[in-house]
Coordinates of C-alpha atoms and ligand atoms in Angstrom, one line a residue:
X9 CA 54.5 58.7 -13.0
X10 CA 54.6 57.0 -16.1
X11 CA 54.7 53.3 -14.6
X12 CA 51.1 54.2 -12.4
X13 CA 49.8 55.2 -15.9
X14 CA 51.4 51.6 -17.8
X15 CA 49.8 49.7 -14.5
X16 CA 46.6 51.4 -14.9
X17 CA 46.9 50.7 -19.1
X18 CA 47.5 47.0 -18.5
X19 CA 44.7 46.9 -16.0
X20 CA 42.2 48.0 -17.9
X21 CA 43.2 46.2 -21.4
X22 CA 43.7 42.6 -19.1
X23 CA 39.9 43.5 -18.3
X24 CA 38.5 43.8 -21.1
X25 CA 39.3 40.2 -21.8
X26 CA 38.3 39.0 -18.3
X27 CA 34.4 37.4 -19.2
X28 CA 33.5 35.8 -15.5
X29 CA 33.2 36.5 -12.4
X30 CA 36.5 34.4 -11.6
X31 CA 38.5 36.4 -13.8
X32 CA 37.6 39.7 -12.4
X33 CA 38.2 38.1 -8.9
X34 CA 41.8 37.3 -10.3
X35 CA 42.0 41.1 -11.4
X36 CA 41.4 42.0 -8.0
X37 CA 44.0 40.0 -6.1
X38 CA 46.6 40.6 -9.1
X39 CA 45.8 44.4 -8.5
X40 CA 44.4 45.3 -5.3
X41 CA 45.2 41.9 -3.0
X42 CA 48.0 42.0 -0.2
X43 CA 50.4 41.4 -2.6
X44 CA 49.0 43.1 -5.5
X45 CA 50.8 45.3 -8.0
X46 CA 48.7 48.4 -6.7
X47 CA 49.8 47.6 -3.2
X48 CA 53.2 47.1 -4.2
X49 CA 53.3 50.2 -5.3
X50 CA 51.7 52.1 -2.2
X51 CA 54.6 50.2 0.0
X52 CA 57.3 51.6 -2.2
X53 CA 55.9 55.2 -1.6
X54 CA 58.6 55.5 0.8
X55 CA 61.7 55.2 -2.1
X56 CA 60.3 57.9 -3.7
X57 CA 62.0 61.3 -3.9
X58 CA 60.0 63.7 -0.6
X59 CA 59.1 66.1 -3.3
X60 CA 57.6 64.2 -5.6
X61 CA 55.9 62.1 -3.0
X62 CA 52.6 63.8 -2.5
X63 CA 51.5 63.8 -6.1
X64 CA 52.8 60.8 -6.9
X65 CA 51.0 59.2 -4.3
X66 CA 47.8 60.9 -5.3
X67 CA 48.0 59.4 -8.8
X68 CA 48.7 55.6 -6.6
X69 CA 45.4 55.8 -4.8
X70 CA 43.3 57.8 -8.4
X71 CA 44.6 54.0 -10.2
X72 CA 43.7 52.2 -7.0
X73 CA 40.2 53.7 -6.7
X74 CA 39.5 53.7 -10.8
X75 CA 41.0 50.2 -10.6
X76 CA 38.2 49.0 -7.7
X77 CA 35.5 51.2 -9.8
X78 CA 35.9 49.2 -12.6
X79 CA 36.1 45.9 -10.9
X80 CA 32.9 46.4 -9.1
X81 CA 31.4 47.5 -12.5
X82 CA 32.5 44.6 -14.1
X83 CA 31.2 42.3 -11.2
X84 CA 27.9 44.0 -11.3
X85 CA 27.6 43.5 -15.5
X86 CA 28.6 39.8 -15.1
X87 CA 26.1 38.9 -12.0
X88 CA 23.0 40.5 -14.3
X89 CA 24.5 38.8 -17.6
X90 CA 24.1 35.6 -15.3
X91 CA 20.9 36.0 -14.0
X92 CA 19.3 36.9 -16.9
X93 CA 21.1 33.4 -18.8
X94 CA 19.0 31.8 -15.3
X95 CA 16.3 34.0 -16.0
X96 CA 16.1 32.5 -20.2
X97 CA 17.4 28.9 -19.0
X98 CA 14.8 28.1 -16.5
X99 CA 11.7 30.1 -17.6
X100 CA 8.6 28.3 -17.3
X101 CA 6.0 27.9 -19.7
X102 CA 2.6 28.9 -18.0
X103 CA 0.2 28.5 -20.4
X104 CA 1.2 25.1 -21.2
X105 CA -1.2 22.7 -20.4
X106 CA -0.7 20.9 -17.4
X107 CA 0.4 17.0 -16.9
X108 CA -2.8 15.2 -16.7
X109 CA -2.8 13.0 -13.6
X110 CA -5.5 10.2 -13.9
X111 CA -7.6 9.8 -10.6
X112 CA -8.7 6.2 -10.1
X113 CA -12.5 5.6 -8.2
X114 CA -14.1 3.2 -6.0
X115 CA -15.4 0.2 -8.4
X116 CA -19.5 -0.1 -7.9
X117 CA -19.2 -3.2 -6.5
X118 CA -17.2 -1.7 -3.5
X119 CA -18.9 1.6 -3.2
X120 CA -22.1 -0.5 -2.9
X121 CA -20.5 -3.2 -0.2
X122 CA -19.5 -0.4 1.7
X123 CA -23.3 1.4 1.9
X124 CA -24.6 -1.8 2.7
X125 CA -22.0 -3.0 5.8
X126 CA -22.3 0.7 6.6
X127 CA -26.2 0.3 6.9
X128 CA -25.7 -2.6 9.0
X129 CA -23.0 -1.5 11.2
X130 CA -25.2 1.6 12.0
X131 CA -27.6 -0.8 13.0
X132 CA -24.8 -2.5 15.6
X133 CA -23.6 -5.4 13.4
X134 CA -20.3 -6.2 13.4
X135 CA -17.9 -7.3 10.5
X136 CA -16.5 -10.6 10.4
X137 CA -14.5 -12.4 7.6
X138 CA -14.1 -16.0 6.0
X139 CA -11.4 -17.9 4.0
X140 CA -12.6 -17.7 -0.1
X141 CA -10.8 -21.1 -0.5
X142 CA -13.0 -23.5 2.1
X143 CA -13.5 -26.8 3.4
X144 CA -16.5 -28.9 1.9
X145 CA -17.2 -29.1 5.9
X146 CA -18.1 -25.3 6.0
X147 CA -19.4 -24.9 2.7
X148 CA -22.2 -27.3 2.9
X149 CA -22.0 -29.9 5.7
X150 CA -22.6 -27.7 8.3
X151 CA -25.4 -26.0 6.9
X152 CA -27.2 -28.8 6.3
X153 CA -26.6 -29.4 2.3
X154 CA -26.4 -33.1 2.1
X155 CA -24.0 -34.8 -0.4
X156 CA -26.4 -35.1 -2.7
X157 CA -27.5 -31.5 -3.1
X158 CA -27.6 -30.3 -6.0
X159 CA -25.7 -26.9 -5.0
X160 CA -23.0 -29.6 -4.5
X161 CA -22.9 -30.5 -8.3
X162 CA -19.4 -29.9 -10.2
X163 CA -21.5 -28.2 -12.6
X164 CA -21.6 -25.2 -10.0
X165 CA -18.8 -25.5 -7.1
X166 CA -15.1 -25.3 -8.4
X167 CA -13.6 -28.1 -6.6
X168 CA -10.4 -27.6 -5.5
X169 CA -10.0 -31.1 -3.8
X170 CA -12.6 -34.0 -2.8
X171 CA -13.4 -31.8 0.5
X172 CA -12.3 -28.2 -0.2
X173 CA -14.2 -25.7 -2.5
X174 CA -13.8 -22.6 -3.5
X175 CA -16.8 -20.9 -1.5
X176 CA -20.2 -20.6 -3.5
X177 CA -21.9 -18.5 -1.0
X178 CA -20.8 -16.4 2.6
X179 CA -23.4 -18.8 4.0
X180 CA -20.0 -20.7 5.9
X181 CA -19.0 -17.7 8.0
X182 CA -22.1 -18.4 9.5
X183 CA -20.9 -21.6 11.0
X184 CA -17.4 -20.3 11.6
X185 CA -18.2 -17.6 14.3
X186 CA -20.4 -19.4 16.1
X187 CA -18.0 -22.5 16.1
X188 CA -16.0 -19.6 18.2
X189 CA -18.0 -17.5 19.6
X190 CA -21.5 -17.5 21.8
X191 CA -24.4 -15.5 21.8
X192 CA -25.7 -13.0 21.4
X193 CA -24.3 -12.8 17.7
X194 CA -25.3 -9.8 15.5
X195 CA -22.7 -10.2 12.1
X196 CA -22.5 -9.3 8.5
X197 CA -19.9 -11.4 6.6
X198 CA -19.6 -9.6 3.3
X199 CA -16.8 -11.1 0.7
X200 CA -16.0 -13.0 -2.7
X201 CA -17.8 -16.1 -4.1
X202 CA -16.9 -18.4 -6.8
X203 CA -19.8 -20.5 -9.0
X204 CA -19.0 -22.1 -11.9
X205 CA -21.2 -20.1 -14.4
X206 CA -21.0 -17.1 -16.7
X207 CA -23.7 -15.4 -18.6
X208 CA -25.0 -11.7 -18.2
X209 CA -26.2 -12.2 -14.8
X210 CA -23.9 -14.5 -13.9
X211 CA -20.3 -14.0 -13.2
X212 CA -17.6 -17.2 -12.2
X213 CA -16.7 -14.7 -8.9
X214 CA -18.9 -12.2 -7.2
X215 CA -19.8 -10.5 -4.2
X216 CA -22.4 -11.4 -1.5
X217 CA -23.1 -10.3 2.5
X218 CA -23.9 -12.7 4.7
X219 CA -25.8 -11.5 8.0
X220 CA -27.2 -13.6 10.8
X221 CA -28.7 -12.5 14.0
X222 CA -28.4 -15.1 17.3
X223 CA -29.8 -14.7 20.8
X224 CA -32.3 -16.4 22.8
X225 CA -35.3 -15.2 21.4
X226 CA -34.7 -14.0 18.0
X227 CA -38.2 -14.5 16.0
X228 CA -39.4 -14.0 12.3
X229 CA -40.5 -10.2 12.9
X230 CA -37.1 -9.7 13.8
X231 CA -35.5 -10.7 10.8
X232 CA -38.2 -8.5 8.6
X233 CA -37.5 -5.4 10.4
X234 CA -34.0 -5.4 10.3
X235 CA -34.4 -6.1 6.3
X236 CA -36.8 -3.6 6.2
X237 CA -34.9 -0.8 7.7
X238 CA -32.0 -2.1 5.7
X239 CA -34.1 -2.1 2.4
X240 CA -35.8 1.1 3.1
X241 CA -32.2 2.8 4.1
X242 CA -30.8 1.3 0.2
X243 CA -33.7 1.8 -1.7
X244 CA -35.3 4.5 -0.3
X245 CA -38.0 4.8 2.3
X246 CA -41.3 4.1 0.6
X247 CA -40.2 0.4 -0.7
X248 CA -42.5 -2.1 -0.2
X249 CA -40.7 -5.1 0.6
X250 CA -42.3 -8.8 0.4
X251 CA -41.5 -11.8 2.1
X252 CA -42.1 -15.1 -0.3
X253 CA -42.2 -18.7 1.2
X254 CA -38.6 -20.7 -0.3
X255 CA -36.4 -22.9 0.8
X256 CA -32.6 -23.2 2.3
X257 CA -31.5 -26.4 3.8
X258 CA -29.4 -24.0 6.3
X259 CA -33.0 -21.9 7.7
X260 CA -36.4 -23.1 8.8
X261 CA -38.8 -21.4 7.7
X262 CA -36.9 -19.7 4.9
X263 CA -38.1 -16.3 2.6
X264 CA -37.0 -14.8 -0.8
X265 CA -37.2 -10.9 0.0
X266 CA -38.7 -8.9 -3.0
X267 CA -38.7 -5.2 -3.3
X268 CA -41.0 -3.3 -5.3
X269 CA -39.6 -2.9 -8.7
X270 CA -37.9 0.6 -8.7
X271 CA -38.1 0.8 -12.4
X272 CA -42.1 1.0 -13.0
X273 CA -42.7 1.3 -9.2
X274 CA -44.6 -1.9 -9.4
X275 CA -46.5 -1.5 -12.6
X276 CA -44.5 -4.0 -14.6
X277 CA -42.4 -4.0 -17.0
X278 CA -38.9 -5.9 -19.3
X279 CA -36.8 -5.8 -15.5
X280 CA -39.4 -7.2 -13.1
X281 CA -40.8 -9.8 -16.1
X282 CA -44.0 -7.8 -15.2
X283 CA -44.4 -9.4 -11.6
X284 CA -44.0 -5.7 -9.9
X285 CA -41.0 -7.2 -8.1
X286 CA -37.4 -8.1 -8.0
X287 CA -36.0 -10.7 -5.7
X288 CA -33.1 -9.6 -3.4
X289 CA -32.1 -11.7 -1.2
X290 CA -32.8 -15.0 0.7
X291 CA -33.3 -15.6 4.3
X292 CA -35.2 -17.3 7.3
X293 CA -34.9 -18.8 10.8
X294 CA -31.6 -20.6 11.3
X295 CA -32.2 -24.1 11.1
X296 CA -31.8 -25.7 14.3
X297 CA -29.2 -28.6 13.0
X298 CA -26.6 -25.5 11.9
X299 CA -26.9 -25.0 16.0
X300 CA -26.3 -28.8 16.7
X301 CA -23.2 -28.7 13.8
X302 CA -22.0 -25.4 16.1
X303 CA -22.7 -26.8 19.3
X304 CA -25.4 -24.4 20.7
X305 CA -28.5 -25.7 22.4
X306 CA -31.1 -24.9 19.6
X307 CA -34.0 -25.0 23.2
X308 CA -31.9 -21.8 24.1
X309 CA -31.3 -20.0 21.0
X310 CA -32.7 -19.0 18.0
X311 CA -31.5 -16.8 15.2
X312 CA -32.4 -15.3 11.5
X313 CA -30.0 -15.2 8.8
X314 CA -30.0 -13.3 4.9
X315 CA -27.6 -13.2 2.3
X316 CA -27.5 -11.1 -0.2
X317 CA -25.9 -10.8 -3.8
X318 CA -24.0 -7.3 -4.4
X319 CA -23.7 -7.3 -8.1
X320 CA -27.5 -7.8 -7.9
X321 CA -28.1 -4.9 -6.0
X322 CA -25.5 -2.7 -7.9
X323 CA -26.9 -3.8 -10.8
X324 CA -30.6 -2.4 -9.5
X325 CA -29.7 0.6 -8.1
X326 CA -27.9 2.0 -11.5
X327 CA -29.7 0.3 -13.6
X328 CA -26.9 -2.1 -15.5
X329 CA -28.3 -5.4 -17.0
X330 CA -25.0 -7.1 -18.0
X331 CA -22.8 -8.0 -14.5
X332 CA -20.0 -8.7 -16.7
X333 CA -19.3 -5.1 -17.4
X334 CA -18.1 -5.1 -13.7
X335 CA -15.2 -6.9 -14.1
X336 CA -14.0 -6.1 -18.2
X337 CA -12.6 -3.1 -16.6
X338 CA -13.5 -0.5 -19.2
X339 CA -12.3 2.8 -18.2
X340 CA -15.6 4.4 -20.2
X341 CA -18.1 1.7 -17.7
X342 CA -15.8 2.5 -14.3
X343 CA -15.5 6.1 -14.9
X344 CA -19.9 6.7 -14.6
X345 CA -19.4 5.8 -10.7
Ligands
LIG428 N1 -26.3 -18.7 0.8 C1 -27.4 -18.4 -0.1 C2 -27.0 -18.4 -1.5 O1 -25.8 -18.3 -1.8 C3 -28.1 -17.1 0.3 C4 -28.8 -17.2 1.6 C5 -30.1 -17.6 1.7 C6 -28.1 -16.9 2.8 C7 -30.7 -17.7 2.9 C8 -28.7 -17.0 4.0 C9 -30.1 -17.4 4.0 O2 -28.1 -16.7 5.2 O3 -30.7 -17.4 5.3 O4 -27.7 -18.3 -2.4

């Protein structure tokens, strides 16, 4: 008996040293696998003297079960010694604060541009683009700015050669859809500019929206209710609008659209320079030569066109007065919107 006493003695002092779960899995195959010491000895059972063998068998399978008692112990200890290391190593903190994660916005200038092509496109206009970089052709020519114009002076254009520009106005998409397409036209053109000028209403690029209207018997009346429903749609419905007499070489008859000031409703006051009114746009009649430039038969058709300065607007309707706080980028300005 004494040797199933010695295994069961080494056993248990070999683990107390074993500290992971691989070392007790060692244990088990050293002891308890197919070739095990354990199972060594229940083979031999046979050798051992009849009379003896009952009991000493007895004390074989006591070590045996002890022996897998203690192992599963051990494996038990170990896996909760582990998770609770986990437990410790990966705990999270949660009343930390958080990771701030800055949002970014739509700029003004944008959220406005998109109110006013949606107001348009509600009222069946479609969208059409032009390049920024343009011919002297487009720019002026074809509407009807002679050489000598003044909006032609270097003073104002940025010249990129003798006869292309950097666009001063959306006025040139104008001529560039109906170079390729025919009437009826109902579009909005809304983009970038570029004027050589900077003060604090005056920036060297902004935005404008071009719309023209072109059908066979497109009239004045025309041209004021569509600006009407769009002014009344941006500014709110009570605005009076007014029409003044100007001038464009590109319409015949041409307007300068004034709303009633929406800072003293019209009383007067520092924004309106006490006239009651703020200008917002120019427009008129298309002048018949654009047609002729095009090629459309100015007998059949007649059209309006308005353009219309977005910084201008955005500046109105949240009451900024320096338009170069658009474009400085200050997170304090952008973050109002
Ligand atoms: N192109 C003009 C400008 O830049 C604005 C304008 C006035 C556009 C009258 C038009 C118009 O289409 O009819 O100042």
């Amino acid at each position: 008996m004494d040797d199933v006493t010695a295994l069961k003695d080494s056993f248990l002092s070999e683990a107390q040293s074993a500290a992971s779960l691989p070392e007790i899995q060692q244990l088990r195959v050293k002891y308890l696998g197919k070739k095990g010491l354990v199972t060594a000895k229940l083979k031999a059972l046979s050798n051992v003297v009849p009379e003896m063998r009952p009991a000493y068998g007895k004390a074989v399978n006591e070590v045996k079960n002890s022996i897998e008692e203690e192992i599963g112990k051990l494996e038990s200890l170990l896996k909760q010694a582990d998770h609770k290391k986990r437990v410790v190593a990966e705990a999270l903190d949660i009343t930390l604060p958080g990771k701030y994660t800055p949002f970014g916005r739509e700029h003004p200038i944008n959220k406005i541009l998109g109110e006013i092509t949606d107001i348009f496109v509600s009222m069946g206009f479609e969208i059409e683009e032009g390049p920024e970089v343009e011919l002297d052709y487009y720019n002026f020519e074809a509407l009807n700015i002679p050489k000598n114009h003044p909006a032609r002076d270097m003073q104002d254009t940025f010249y990129i050669s003798d006869d292309v520009v950097m666009r001063t106005h959306t006025s040139p998409v104008q001529v560039r859809v109906m170079e390729k397409r025919k009437p009826p036209l109902k579009i909005i053109a809304p983009g970038k500019v570029y004027r050589c000028d900077a003060d604090i209403s005056h920036t060297p690029m902004f935005h404008q929206v071009e719309g023209f209207m072109v059908d066979t018997d497109i009239a004045f009346s025309d041209l004021k209710g569509v600006l009407e429903a769009f002014i009344h749609s941006m500014f709110g419905a009570g605005t009076p609008v007014r029409f003044r007499p100007s001038f464009f070489p590109f319409t015949e008859p041409s307007a300068e659209v004034d709303i009633g000031c929406i800072f003293c409703s019209g009383k007067g006051c520092r924004v309106c320079k006490t006239t009651g009114w703020l200008e917002i746009l120019g427009a008129g009649i298309i002048n018949p030569k654009v047609f002729e430039m095009v090629g459309y038969d100015p007998e059949v058709y007649t059209g309006f066109a308005f353009g219309m300065g977005v910084e201008r607007i955005t500046m109105l309707k949240y009451s900024i007065d320096d338009i170069r706080l658009f474009f400085e980028n200050d997170l304090r300005f952008l973050k109002q919107f």
